[in-house]
Structure formats: C-alpha cells, structure tokens
Amino acid sequence: MAVKELKPGICGVGAVDWDRRLFEELVPTPYGTSYNSYLVRGSEKTALIDTVDPAKTHELMHNLRLAGADRIDFVVCQHAEQDHSGSIPEVLKAYPEAKVVTNPRCKEILMSHLQLTEDRFVTVADEETLHLGGRTLRFIYTPWVHWPETMCTYIPEDAVLFSCDFLGTHFASGDLFWRKHQPVRDLAKRYFALIMMPLREEVIKNLDKIQPLKPAAVAPSHGPVHAEPARLISAYHEWASDKVSNEICLPFVSMHGSTRKMAEHFTDAALARGIGVKPFNLTCTDIAELGAALVDAASLVAASPTVLRGPHPVAANAVLLIRKLKPKTRFGAVIGSYGWGTKVVEQICGFLSDLEIEMLEPVLAKGDPGPEAFAALDRLADTLAAKHNALGLR
Ligand code: FEO
C-alpha cells in the first residue's frame, strides 16, 4: 500500500494483505484484508494511529519512510490485538522518542503481549485530548468492540473518527476510500457477524457514544475508509438491535441424502408459507455468510444426520460457532435422519442452551424420510409461519 492522503496532514501508511484468505484461522476473508495505520501531523507533534500485523511490519516501515516521517511523537494504540499492535516494538525502535498513547487496560495487555516497558507509555482517560498543534486527538473509550480495552480516536478539526476494528471490513483495496458500487454493506455485515454480533449490547452503547460526533469520515483499521459513515452506523444499529426478519437460516449436512431431502422439503414448505429461507450446505459454506444470515433471521433450523449417536461433526462445529456468535434468533428446531439410534436433538439443543432460542418440536427420520417425516416438516413450517406472523414479520 502506498502512502495515501485522507486529508492534508493525515495519511494512510498501513498494509494491504491481498491474499489472506483466513483470519485468526476462523474468519474467511475471500477478498483479503488490510491493517490500516494512519500518520497524523500537527504543527508541533506527529502521531501514528495503530500499526499493522507483524507479518507486514516491513511495509509499514517502508511507508513511513515514503511519507517522510522523520519523527513520531505518539503511537496511539486503540486495541492491543496483534494485527494492530504487533508492529509497535519495531516502530519504537525506529522512533526512540515516541511514546505509546493508550488506556490503562490496553497498556497492561501490551506490556505482557509485547514486552514493552512502562516508560514507553502515556495513558489517557476516556474523553481526554492530546494536542498536536492545530489538530486534537480526542480519545473515546469504546470497550468490548471487541476487546475490553478497545477505544476510538476522534479529530474534531477534521471530523474524522478512527475506529480500529469497530465499523471495519475485511476487504483488500488499493484505494483509501470505498468506491461507489462496492458492496460495503454486505462486506461489513459479514465482518459484524463474526466479530461484533456476540457483543450486540456493547455495540449499541458504543454507537450511542460516537453517533453524536456526526463524523464526516470513519477510518477503521481494516478495510477502506467510509466517506459516508452515517449509512454504516445506521446499518450497525439495525444489526445490533433486537429486530429480526422473516427468515430461516438452515445450515445442513447430509451423508447419504436423507437429511438433504428433509432440508429441501422444509425449504420448499417454508417458502410456500411466505418465509425466506437461506440453506447452507456446511460442507462448502463460507461461515461468514452463515453468520451474516444469522444477523437478521428470526429462526434457525439445524439439519444433521447422526454420527455415533450425535450430530455430524461438521454440523456440531457449526452449531458451536453459532453459540459463540450469540445471534438474536428467536425460534429453533433440529431436523435430520439417523440409522439406528440418535441423541442428535439433545446434543444440538445442549449446545444452544446458552441462547434465548425457543426450540420447537424436532423432526427426525429413521433412514430415508417418508410421508410421515415430510408431514412433520410441513407442520414445523406451519408453526414457524405462525410464530413469525405473531411477531408481525412479513
Ligand atoms: Fe483487527 Fe481485534 O483485531
């Protein structure tokens, strides 16, 4: 990533990871990602906001040279996770005068994660400001989006909010800003689902803190800068709210075709009753898409055959992930087939017991599903249609 000017005196000096396809060995990133770092110059002092993943330290250092950064006074660390903090030691080596500016919680984590010494830090309180000369950094604590120490930085003179992971996207781009017609909402939703959804209540609290600022631009530390952030902030409000849509998320896996027949029959039955359905064959599903479907769906129907009495491990894995993502799903059911005996319902319901999902009557078929199983699936679709209607979903 070359140096890119966000505003006169503010430029992006981070790194684009074009070919990263899996983040944290969990999150699919089919469009790559970026680790954004911003150099902010005042008339007296210069600050660097966030650094980059250690694998890309050399790119950050190269960009700082390109930007002519012969002095850095402050390295603002908004979040201690290594994809943003991991290059701080190299930056401090190259700029021995620099101090790490962060909150006390983040300082504590950085000292243990990066072996930084106390004398390198300046800690700031919530809403504290730091003057660079003609430019002010205002630090806004935004805990739990998505670690306890996460914070944002606002520059009132430019109305730019630096949000780190919050309001980010995994999208590699040669541009600093989103281009018109790029699918920012869809990509932001994938990101929200896997990183922010488990912390919906905290997301709302933090939106309430930043929204009054009415930022003209939001510069996250993953993905391009949002030049029209109001739309994304509004989408975050919607995703984080309790509002659900008239949809069923249907993750399934099938070994010999029986569970697939049930998933397909149920899909048709639900569609015929006016409910949207998103089936996901778990053997080839991008789990970020599954997560994105669960951001809104009112219902979850998990379909699995039985393997050694329990759910197929692929289905079990998906259900465990869903448990961690804590979607706002209202209704759930288990469907599937078995050969000779099963505890699939008990086990899947056990995995989901932390969530406030009303589990409905399951539908299980011994072997190939016949008329009885299909009729039971129709009844399940009837029940869900009635439940959705009762919520006023159309
Ligand atoms: Fe992008 Fe939580 O790190």
Short mmCIF file of N, CA, C and O in Angstrom, two decimals, residues 114-163:
data_model
loop_
_atom_site.label_atom_id
_atom_site.label_comp_id
_atom_site.label_asym_id
_atom_site.label_seq_id
_atom_site.Cartn_x
_atom_site.Cartn_y
_atom_site.Cartn_z
N LEU A 114 3.67 -7.67 24.36
CA LEU A 114 4.79 -7.19 23.52
C LEU A 114 6.05 -6.89 24.32
O LEU A 114 7.03 -6.40 23.76
N GLN A 115 6.00 -7.20 25.61
CA GLN A 115 7.15 -6.96 26.49
C GLN A 115 7.62 -5.50 26.41
O GLN A 115 8.82 -5.21 26.35
N LEU A 116 6.67 -4.58 26.39
CA LEU A 116 7.02 -3.15 26.38
C LEU A 116 7.18 -2.69 27.83
O LEU A 116 6.48 -3.16 28.73
N THR A 117 8.07 -1.76 28.02
CA THR A 117 8.33 -1.30 29.39
C THR A 117 7.48 -0.07 29.71
O THR A 117 7.07 0.69 28.81
N GLU A 118 7.25 0.11 30.98
CA GLU A 118 6.36 1.15 31.49
C GLU A 118 6.72 2.54 30.96
O GLU A 118 5.85 3.37 30.67
N ASP A 119 8.02 2.81 30.84
CA ASP A 119 8.46 4.17 30.48
C ASP A 119 8.09 4.55 29.05
O ASP A 119 8.21 5.72 28.68
N ARG A 120 7.63 3.58 28.26
CA ARG A 120 7.26 3.92 26.87
C ARG A 120 5.82 4.40 26.75
O ARG A 120 5.36 4.74 25.65
N PHE A 121 5.08 4.41 27.85
CA PHE A 121 3.63 4.68 27.76
C PHE A 121 3.22 6.05 28.29
O PHE A 121 3.81 6.58 29.22
N VAL A 122 2.17 6.56 27.67
CA VAL A 122 1.39 7.67 28.24
C VAL A 122 -0.05 7.17 28.25
O VAL A 122 -0.56 6.74 27.20
N THR A 123 -0.70 7.15 29.40
CA THR A 123 -2.08 6.66 29.40
C THR A 123 -3.05 7.83 29.36
O THR A 123 -2.77 8.92 29.87
N VAL A 124 -4.19 7.57 28.74
CA VAL A 124 -5.21 8.61 28.59
C VAL A 124 -6.54 8.10 29.13
O VAL A 124 -6.85 6.92 29.05
N ALA A 125 -7.31 9.04 29.67
CA ALA A 125 -8.64 8.70 30.19
C ALA A 125 -9.66 8.85 29.07
O ALA A 125 -9.39 9.44 28.01
N ASP A 126 -10.84 8.32 29.33
CA ASP A 126 -11.95 8.48 28.37
C ASP A 126 -12.21 9.97 28.16
O ASP A 126 -12.28 10.74 29.13
N GLU A 127 -12.29 10.37 26.92
CA GLU A 127 -12.55 11.76 26.52
C GLU A 127 -11.36 12.69 26.70
O GLU A 127 -11.47 13.91 26.50
N GLU A 128 -10.22 12.16 27.11
CA GLU A 128 -9.03 13.00 27.23
C GLU A 128 -8.55 13.43 25.84
O GLU A 128 -8.79 12.73 24.84
N THR A 129 -7.89 14.56 25.77
CA THR A 129 -7.41 15.06 24.48
C THR A 129 -5.90 15.23 24.50
O THR A 129 -5.29 15.40 25.55
N LEU A 130 -5.35 15.18 23.30
CA LEU A 130 -3.90 15.37 23.12
C LEU A 130 -3.74 16.33 21.95
O LEU A 130 -4.31 16.10 20.87
N HIS A 131 -2.99 17.37 22.17
CA HIS A 131 -2.88 18.41 21.13
C HIS A 131 -1.62 18.24 20.31
O HIS A 131 -0.53 18.10 20.86
N LEU A 132 -1.80 18.22 19.00
CA LEU A 132 -0.65 18.05 18.10
C LEU A 132 -0.21 19.39 17.52
O LEU A 132 0.79 19.46 16.82
N GLY A 133 -1.01 20.42 17.76
CA GLY A 133 -0.78 21.72 17.13
C GLY A 133 -1.72 21.84 15.94
O GLY A 133 -1.45 21.28 14.88
N GLY A 134 -2.83 22.56 16.16
CA GLY A 134 -3.82 22.72 15.08
C GLY A 134 -4.68 21.49 14.87
O GLY A 134 -5.60 21.50 14.05
N ARG A 135 -4.38 20.45 15.57
CA ARG A 135 -5.12 19.18 15.47
C ARG A 135 -5.17 18.55 16.85
O ARG A 135 -4.16 18.52 17.54
N THR A 136 -6.35 18.03 17.18
CA THR A 136 -6.53 17.44 18.50
C THR A 136 -6.91 15.98 18.37
O THR A 136 -7.77 15.64 17.54
N LEU A 137 -6.29 15.14 19.16
CA LEU A 137 -6.73 13.74 19.24
C LEU A 137 -7.61 13.62 20.47
O LEU A 137 -7.16 13.92 21.59
N ARG A 138 -8.84 13.21 20.26
CA ARG A 138 -9.75 13.01 21.39
C ARG A 138 -10.01 11.51 21.51
O ARG A 138 -10.47 10.88 20.55
N PHE A 139 -9.70 10.95 22.66
CA PHE A 139 -9.79 9.50 22.83
C PHE A 139 -11.14 9.14 23.44
O PHE A 139 -11.56 9.73 24.44
N ILE A 140 -11.80 8.21 22.82
CA ILE A 140 -13.13 7.82 23.26
C ILE A 140 -13.12 6.33 23.57
O ILE A 140 -12.90 5.51 22.67
N TYR A 141 -13.30 5.99 24.82
CA TYR A 141 -13.31 4.58 25.18
C TYR A 141 -14.54 3.91 24.55
O TYR A 141 -15.67 4.39 24.71
N THR A 142 -14.29 2.84 23.86
CA THR A 142 -15.39 2.06 23.27
C THR A 142 -15.16 0.58 23.63
O THR A 142 -14.81 -0.23 22.78
N PRO A 143 -15.33 0.26 24.92
CA PRO A 143 -14.97 -1.09 25.36
C PRO A 143 -15.84 -2.17 24.72
O PRO A 143 -17.00 -1.95 24.39
N TRP A 144 -15.23 -3.31 24.51
CA TRP A 144 -15.91 -4.52 24.04
C TRP A 144 -16.36 -4.46 22.59
O TRP A 144 -17.32 -5.12 22.21
N VAL A 145 -15.69 -3.66 21.77
CA VAL A 145 -15.90 -3.81 20.33
C VAL A 145 -14.53 -4.00 19.67
O VAL A 145 -14.11 -3.20 18.91
N HIS A 146 -13.89 -5.06 20.00
CA HIS A 146 -14.44 -6.25 20.57
C HIS A 146 -13.64 -6.81 21.73
O HIS A 146 -13.90 -7.95 22.16
N TRP A 147 -12.67 -6.07 22.25
CA TRP A 147 -11.93 -6.46 23.45
C TRP A 147 -12.23 -5.44 24.55
O TRP A 147 -12.76 -4.35 24.25
N PRO A 148 -11.87 -5.75 25.78
CA PRO A 148 -12.24 -4.81 26.86
C PRO A 148 -11.57 -3.45 26.77
O PRO A 148 -12.05 -2.47 27.34
N GLU A 149 -10.44 -3.39 26.05
CA GLU A 149 -9.64 -2.15 26.04
C GLU A 149 -9.85 -1.31 24.78
O GLU A 149 -9.20 -0.28 24.62
N THR A 150 -10.74 -1.73 23.88
CA THR A 150 -10.84 -1.04 22.59
C THR A 150 -11.28 0.42 22.77
O THR A 150 -12.13 0.74 23.59
N MET A 151 -10.66 1.29 21.98
CA MET A 151 -11.06 2.70 22.01
C MET A 151 -10.96 3.30 20.60
O MET A 151 -10.35 2.71 19.70
N CYS A 152 -11.59 4.43 20.42
CA CYS A 152 -11.54 5.15 19.15
C CYS A 152 -10.83 6.49 19.38
O CYS A 152 -10.67 6.93 20.52
N THR A 153 -10.44 7.11 18.28
CA THR A 153 -9.80 8.43 18.35
C THR A 153 -10.52 9.36 17.38
O THR A 153 -10.74 8.98 16.22
N TYR A 154 -10.88 10.52 17.85
CA TYR A 154 -11.61 11.47 17.01
C TYR A 154 -10.79 12.74 16.86
O TYR A 154 -10.20 13.25 17.83
N ILE A 155 -10.73 13.24 15.64
CA ILE A 155 -10.07 14.53 15.40
C ILE A 155 -11.16 15.55 15.05
O ILE A 155 -11.70 15.54 13.93
N PRO A 156 -11.55 16.40 15.99
CA PRO A 156 -12.67 17.31 15.74
C PRO A 156 -12.40 18.30 14.60
O PRO A 156 -13.33 18.65 13.86
N GLU A 157 -11.16 18.72 14.44
CA GLU A 157 -10.86 19.71 13.39
C GLU A 157 -11.14 19.14 11.99
O GLU A 157 -11.41 19.89 11.04
N ASP A 158 -11.05 17.82 11.85
CA ASP A 158 -11.27 17.18 10.54
C ASP A 158 -12.56 16.36 10.52
O ASP A 158 -12.94 15.84 9.47
N ALA A 159 -13.17 16.21 11.69
CA ALA A 159 -14.37 15.36 11.84
C ALA A 159 -14.11 13.93 11.34
O ALA A 159 -14.95 13.30 10.72
N VAL A 160 -12.93 13.43 11.65
CA VAL A 160 -12.58 12.05 11.27
C VAL A 160 -12.52 11.20 12.55
O VAL A 160 -11.89 11.59 13.53
N LEU A 161 -13.18 10.06 12.47
CA LEU A 161 -13.16 9.11 13.59
C LEU A 161 -12.33 7.91 13.19
O LEU A 161 -12.60 7.27 12.16
N PHE A 162 -11.33 7.58 13.98
CA PHE A 162 -10.53 6.37 13.77
C PHE A 162 -11.10 5.30 14.70
O PHE A 162 -11.13 5.49 15.91
N SER A 163 -11.58 4.21 14.11
CA SER A 163 -12.42 3.29 14.88
C SER A 163 -11.82 1.91 15.10
O SER A 163 -12.46 1.04 15.67
#
